[in-house]
Amino acid sequence: IIINSNLASVYRVQGNIIEAKKILKKIINLNPNAYMAYNSLGSISIENGDKDNAISYFKKAIEINLKYADGYRKLSNTIKLKKDDQLITKMENIYNDKATDNENKMLISFALGKAFSDIKNYKLAFRYYEIGNQMRKNLLGYDSKKDKNKFQFIKTTFNNDFKNSVKKKNSVFLKIPIFILGMPRSGTTLTEQIISSHSRVYGGGELSFVSQSLVELDWERNITNQKFIEDFRLSYLKKLSKIKTSKALITDKMPGNFLWAGLILNSMPDIKIVHTKRNAQATMWSIFKTYFTADGNGWAYNINDIYKYYRMYEELMECWYKKYPKKIYILDYEKLTTNQEKISRELINFIGLDWEDQCLEFHQTKRTVRTASASQVRQKMYQGSSDEWMKYQNFLPDYFKS
């Protein structure tokens, strides 16, 4: 069962959902009480827009294991709870059980934060979000000094008349990236869904090719060398070329690539970068209430850490705007929600494509979405999500509101 579970995970990462589901169902046939397999099937269903089946799978997982915290977390995120819902009582019992370890207590805290938010008990919601975040930060052992040094290193490197660049066109490769970057929870998934609704674009999702190439090429030692710029370009585009699609344009919506916008534009000067920007408070709050399954966002689990990171991000993006004018399209999330067609047309035009009406019907596009926004992009465009943070104003520090 362990081997099959690992194999199913590999298939999911590769985007081979059909094989992943086959393996998970095989696990359940071998062991009908394999609650984690049901949980994984629920996650796959969410990623593919099948909310009803997802709910059934998550419910089955916690029915088998009454204390399965991650199953409750995912179910809580998928449904809207009501007052006196027995699910809330069950989650509180898990939280208060002395036998619940720290990791499961953390997961159930995020679930309870969402639950109390649903029933408009914002004080309790904030309390549980705060507890869950603090526990997540402790488990990750985050140190803000490392991020501060990294941002400073990147800014210094590219501000010192960084002139190394590649003049070659990407046309030697069959696949060309469209980078969508910005802070998490700023609208990157929605933006990718709009762009990938175009007939000439394949939605690649959050590709790790930039970070993989940086590690492989030992960026901290070699980034200022001309050869590094050329090697980075070749490394990234080779990885991109292995994606199985007949479409030439592929989106890469790893939000954290904003750190490397300068490197990307120097190494691939003819590609397109879309920077999604949302109301600062809305973005920071949305980050705070989200549990990220990957371990890379250590800064995302404390209000003060989030605020500091956001300010460093803003300063770095200003550097990129000045150094690469007209190379980066700023997509304003709030403007997109209030004037969908105008902004969508501007976006598609910036990429250099002819307009297609299906870009307005992005919610109907059938593709796997493996982010915290998987459910939202299955809905039509809606307004008001950027105002949610205001419900928690009384519990947030004054500096957060400015």
XYZ file of C-alpha atoms in Angstrom:
402
model
C 0.000 0.000 0.000
C 2.858 2.406 0.820
C 4.458 1.764 -2.588
C 1.131 2.343 -4.345
C 0.543 5.548 -2.342
C 3.944 6.890 -3.367
C 3.276 5.926 -6.979
C -0.074 7.731 -6.916
C 1.681 10.858 -5.579
C 4.205 10.718 -8.411
C 1.417 10.457 -10.995
C -0.366 13.461 -9.424
C 2.772 15.599 -9.586
C 3.249 14.581 -13.222
C -0.341 15.558 -13.965
C -1.351 11.993 -14.835
C -4.630 12.137 -12.912
C -6.166 9.059 -14.551
C -3.341 6.787 -13.381
C -3.255 8.427 -9.936
C -6.971 7.715 -9.439
C -6.544 4.122 -10.633
C -3.795 3.526 -8.065
C -5.793 5.123 -5.229
C -8.872 3.035 -6.035
C -6.653 -0.054 -6.139
C -5.450 0.828 -2.616
C -9.073 1.092 -1.431
C -9.900 -2.289 -2.993
C -6.998 -3.813 -1.057
C -7.954 -1.970 2.132
C -11.469 -0.443 2.337
C -10.347 1.510 5.430
C -7.563 3.369 3.606
C -8.816 6.808 4.664
C -5.776 8.661 3.261
C -6.540 7.277 -0.202
C -10.070 8.677 0.070
C -8.569 12.001 1.146
C -6.275 12.036 -1.895
C -9.196 11.229 -4.200
C -11.012 14.184 -2.655
C -8.074 16.468 -3.374
C -7.902 15.281 -6.994
C -11.645 15.918 -7.357
C -11.215 19.511 -6.107
C -8.323 20.065 -8.508
C -10.543 18.939 -11.385
C -13.640 20.915 -10.407
C -15.656 17.976 -9.078
C -16.766 19.452 -5.749
C -19.577 16.966 -5.033
C -17.338 13.926 -5.293
C -14.655 15.705 -3.290
C -17.067 16.227 -0.392
C -18.067 12.550 -0.494
C -14.441 11.422 -0.411
C -13.494 13.757 2.459
C -16.535 12.635 4.459
C -15.600 9.008 3.872
C -12.045 9.668 5.073
C -13.173 11.133 8.428
C -15.905 8.512 8.754
C -13.179 5.844 8.725
C -10.807 7.824 10.937
C -12.773 10.095 13.284
C -9.595 11.961 14.283
C -8.131 12.526 10.805
C -7.321 16.250 11.031
C -6.328 16.786 7.392
C -9.623 15.279 6.227
C -11.532 17.753 8.407
C -9.373 20.628 7.130
C -10.085 19.815 3.502
C -13.781 19.218 4.112
C -14.047 22.507 6.038
C -12.435 24.329 3.101
C -14.838 22.726 0.624
C -18.188 23.359 2.303
C -19.847 26.286 4.062
C -20.629 25.357 7.652
C -23.645 26.519 9.653
C -24.198 27.195 13.339
C -24.619 24.069 15.485
C -23.011 21.936 12.764
C -21.821 18.697 14.387
C -18.655 18.900 12.326
C -17.537 21.917 14.403
C -18.069 20.007 17.647
C -16.079 17.039 16.325
C -13.204 19.307 15.310
C -13.187 21.063 18.693
C -13.033 17.657 20.386
C -9.961 16.747 18.323
C -8.353 20.089 19.169
C -9.011 19.646 22.917
C -7.943 15.997 23.012
C -4.600 15.758 24.848
C -3.668 12.834 22.596
C -3.716 15.077 19.489
C -0.140 15.796 18.418
C 1.074 19.234 17.345
C 0.833 18.647 13.594
C -2.772 17.469 13.784
C -3.629 20.237 16.243
C -2.233 22.716 13.724
C -4.300 21.260 10.858
C -7.507 21.210 12.894
C -6.863 24.828 13.955
C -6.933 25.965 10.314
C -10.125 23.944 9.825
C -11.745 25.570 12.861
C -10.654 29.012 11.674
C -12.540 28.454 8.422
C -15.547 26.981 10.270
C -15.960 29.915 12.675
C -15.454 32.331 9.803
C -18.392 30.659 8.037
C -20.663 31.221 11.038
C -19.389 34.806 11.460
C -17.708 34.259 14.821
C -14.666 36.244 13.718
C -13.068 36.441 17.156
C -12.881 32.653 17.471
C -11.936 32.302 13.801
C -8.968 34.642 14.296
C -7.943 32.792 17.453
C -7.783 29.455 15.667
C -6.053 30.909 12.603
C -3.474 32.466 14.917
C -2.890 29.207 16.791
C -2.599 27.183 13.579
C -0.181 29.673 12.055
C 2.034 29.832 15.128
C 2.247 26.048 15.266
C 3.058 25.868 11.562
C 5.809 28.470 11.979
C 7.270 26.537 14.926
C 7.240 23.280 12.959
C 9.029 24.927 10.019
C 11.538 26.829 12.188
C 11.324 29.945 10.016
C 14.057 32.607 10.284
C 13.235 35.948 8.598
C 16.938 36.939 8.358
C 17.483 34.455 5.523
C 14.756 36.050 3.400
C 15.997 39.552 4.188
C 19.523 38.616 3.074
C 18.215 36.913 -0.066
C 16.180 39.949 -1.148
C 19.150 42.240 -0.485
C 21.518 40.016 -2.443
C 19.190 39.952 -5.454
C 18.600 43.731 -5.390
C 22.314 44.500 -5.042
C 23.271 42.096 -7.824
C 20.814 43.513 -10.353
C 21.233 47.168 -9.352
C 24.986 47.112 -9.919
C 24.638 47.650 -13.681
C 23.859 43.997 -14.272
C 24.392 43.720 -18.016
C 24.738 40.012 -18.639
C 21.948 38.888 -20.912
C 21.064 36.535 -23.714
C 20.355 37.988 -27.126
C 19.149 34.735 -28.677
C 15.479 34.192 -29.338
C 13.592 31.317 -27.783
C 12.449 30.150 -31.210
C 15.018 27.327 -31.182
C 12.760 25.718 -28.566
C 9.280 24.462 -29.357
C 7.854 25.643 -26.029
C 7.734 29.254 -24.798
C 6.825 30.269 -21.221
C 4.386 32.918 -20.065
C 5.342 33.807 -16.497
C 2.582 34.733 -14.040
C 4.031 35.880 -10.743
C 3.303 37.888 -7.616
C 2.404 37.179 -4.021
C 0.428 34.034 -3.202
C -3.349 34.676 -3.015
C -3.063 37.704 -5.315
C -4.960 36.262 -8.287
C -2.244 34.264 -10.049
C -4.468 31.177 -10.406
C -7.384 33.191 -11.802
C -5.040 34.941 -14.236
C -3.601 31.646 -15.418
C -7.099 30.221 -15.876
C -8.030 33.154 -18.136
C -4.857 32.884 -20.208
C -4.957 29.085 -20.474
C -8.559 29.269 -21.707
C -7.024 30.489 -24.983
C -6.708 27.782 -27.630
C -2.979 28.418 -28.089
C -1.991 28.231 -24.419
C -1.368 25.269 -22.103
C -1.784 25.871 -18.371
C 1.395 24.571 -16.777
C 0.508 25.499 -13.200
C 3.116 26.137 -10.525
C 6.249 24.880 -12.238
C 9.376 24.507 -10.102
C 11.729 24.829 -13.076
C 13.178 28.207 -12.040
C 14.132 27.060 -8.543
C 15.405 23.700 -9.829
C 17.645 25.407 -12.385
C 18.959 27.882 -9.799
C 19.972 25.072 -7.438
C 21.510 22.979 -10.214
C 23.614 25.933 -11.380
C 24.665 27.062 -7.869
C 23.218 30.546 -8.326
C 24.722 32.120 -5.198
C 28.228 31.608 -6.555
C 27.663 31.995 -10.283
C 24.749 34.372 -10.922
C 26.963 37.296 -12.004
C 28.670 35.268 -14.749
C 27.555 35.571 -18.361
C 27.715 31.788 -18.706
C 25.254 31.410 -15.825
C 22.657 33.487 -17.685
C 22.976 31.314 -20.796
C 23.004 28.085 -18.768
C 19.917 29.153 -16.818
C 18.011 29.839 -20.031
C 18.953 26.468 -21.507
C 18.201 24.609 -18.275
C 14.763 26.197 -17.875
C 13.679 25.809 -21.499
C 14.847 22.187 -21.660
C 12.676 21.403 -18.663
C 9.753 23.254 -20.220
C 10.151 21.386 -23.503
C 9.470 18.075 -21.734
C 5.885 19.037 -20.870
C 3.584 16.900 -22.975
C 1.455 19.297 -24.997
C 1.204 20.273 -28.646
C 0.739 23.939 -27.674
C 3.748 26.229 -27.980
C 2.825 28.615 -25.159
C 2.903 27.321 -21.570
C 2.043 29.276 -18.450
C 4.316 29.102 -15.417
C 2.426 30.561 -12.475
C 4.830 29.963 -9.613
C 4.136 33.142 -7.584
C 7.592 33.268 -5.987
C 9.249 33.718 -9.379
C 8.821 37.468 -8.749
C 12.192 37.186 -6.972
C 13.804 36.242 -10.261
C 12.021 38.528 -12.743
C 15.329 40.246 -13.563
C 17.111 36.964 -14.187
C 14.195 35.694 -16.289
C 14.149 38.817 -18.478
C 17.930 38.855 -18.894
C 18.053 35.200 -19.862
C 14.858 35.120 -21.958
C 14.389 38.714 -23.203
C 11.511 37.944 -25.554
C 9.174 36.208 -23.064
C 6.148 37.714 -21.297
C 5.789 38.381 -17.563
C 2.417 39.082 -15.951
C 2.504 40.429 -12.398
C -0.774 40.038 -10.527
C -1.384 42.640 -7.853
C -4.222 42.745 -5.345
C -5.131 44.996 -2.420
C -2.250 44.595 0.063
C -4.380 43.893 3.148
C -6.576 41.446 1.243
C -3.508 39.588 0.001
C -1.802 39.446 3.390
C -4.960 38.324 5.178
C -5.673 35.638 2.590
C -2.138 34.327 3.079
C -2.551 34.271 6.869
C -5.720 32.170 6.775
C -4.279 29.672 4.262
C -2.417 26.494 5.103
C 0.161 25.910 2.344
C 0.986 22.229 1.924
C 4.511 22.968 0.657
C 7.134 23.972 3.218
C 8.618 26.858 1.226
C 6.481 29.727 2.560
C 7.852 29.881 6.085
C 7.161 33.629 6.243
C 3.408 33.048 5.694
C 2.460 32.008 9.250
C 2.812 35.182 11.295
C 1.179 38.580 10.690
C 4.410 40.463 11.283
C 6.461 38.116 9.073
C 3.882 38.417 6.288
C 3.900 42.214 6.534
C 7.712 42.418 6.378
C 7.881 39.980 3.468
C 5.173 41.878 1.588
C 7.081 45.156 1.927
C 10.284 43.528 0.634
C 8.295 42.107 -2.295
C 6.883 45.564 -3.120
C 10.331 47.152 -3.071
C 11.782 44.447 -5.298
C 8.952 44.722 -7.823
C 9.560 48.492 -8.005
C 13.187 47.717 -8.883
C 12.059 45.395 -11.677
C 9.627 48.004 -13.063
C 12.388 50.598 -13.251
C 14.975 48.264 -14.724
C 12.669 46.570 -17.225
C 10.040 49.154 -18.259
C 7.240 47.828 -20.478
C 8.448 44.243 -19.974
C 6.051 43.432 -17.135
C 2.267 43.669 -17.374
C 0.626 44.604 -14.064
C -2.725 42.892 -13.714
C -4.848 44.640 -11.092
C -7.022 41.974 -9.454
C -9.707 44.417 -8.277
C -9.964 46.013 -11.720
C -10.253 42.555 -13.265
C -13.220 41.675 -11.053
C -15.053 44.935 -11.837
C -14.191 45.171 -15.534
C -13.548 41.599 -16.610
C -13.664 41.922 -20.392
C -11.561 45.090 -20.680
C -8.749 43.782 -18.475
C -8.900 40.283 -19.985
C -8.548 41.753 -23.482
C -5.584 43.874 -22.372
C -3.979 40.780 -20.866
C -4.380 38.616 -23.971
C -3.166 41.488 -26.164
C -0.030 41.927 -24.020
C 0.787 38.252 -24.501
C 0.545 38.814 -28.259
C -2.485 36.661 -28.992
C -5.706 37.331 -30.841
C -8.766 37.603 -28.627
C -10.946 34.536 -28.027
C -14.297 34.778 -26.234
C -13.665 31.624 -24.204
C -11.183 33.658 -22.129
C -14.264 35.222 -20.502
C -15.636 31.752 -19.716
C -12.509 30.702 -17.831
C -14.552 28.893 -15.165
C -15.625 26.330 -17.770
C -12.061 25.481 -18.820
C -11.317 21.841 -17.989
C -7.849 21.519 -16.493
C -6.270 20.418 -13.244
C -5.667 23.285 -10.797
C -3.397 22.338 -7.915
C -3.490 25.474 -5.761
C -5.456 26.831 -2.806
C -7.641 28.669 -5.356
C -8.772 25.517 -7.177
C -12.424 25.947 -6.163
C -12.626 29.697 -6.838
C -11.544 29.467 -10.480
C -14.449 27.091 -11.178
C -16.823 29.971 -10.458
C -17.746 32.983 -12.556
C -15.966 36.243 -11.788
C -17.171 37.695 -8.490
C -16.434 40.812 -6.446
C -15.983 41.519 -2.756
C -13.355 38.948 -1.752
C -10.828 41.724 -1.140
C -13.012 43.162 1.647
C -12.998 40.056 3.844
C -9.978 41.150 5.882
C -11.997 44.082 7.255
C -14.058 41.661 9.352
C -10.886 41.008 11.350
C -9.729 44.631 11.732
C -10.188 44.618 15.519
C -7.730 41.743 15.903
C -5.019 43.023 13.535
C -2.138 45.387 14.434
C -2.412 49.027 13.334
C 0.539 48.798 10.940
C -1.257 46.044 9.015
C -4.115 48.415 8.150
C -1.944 51.161 6.628
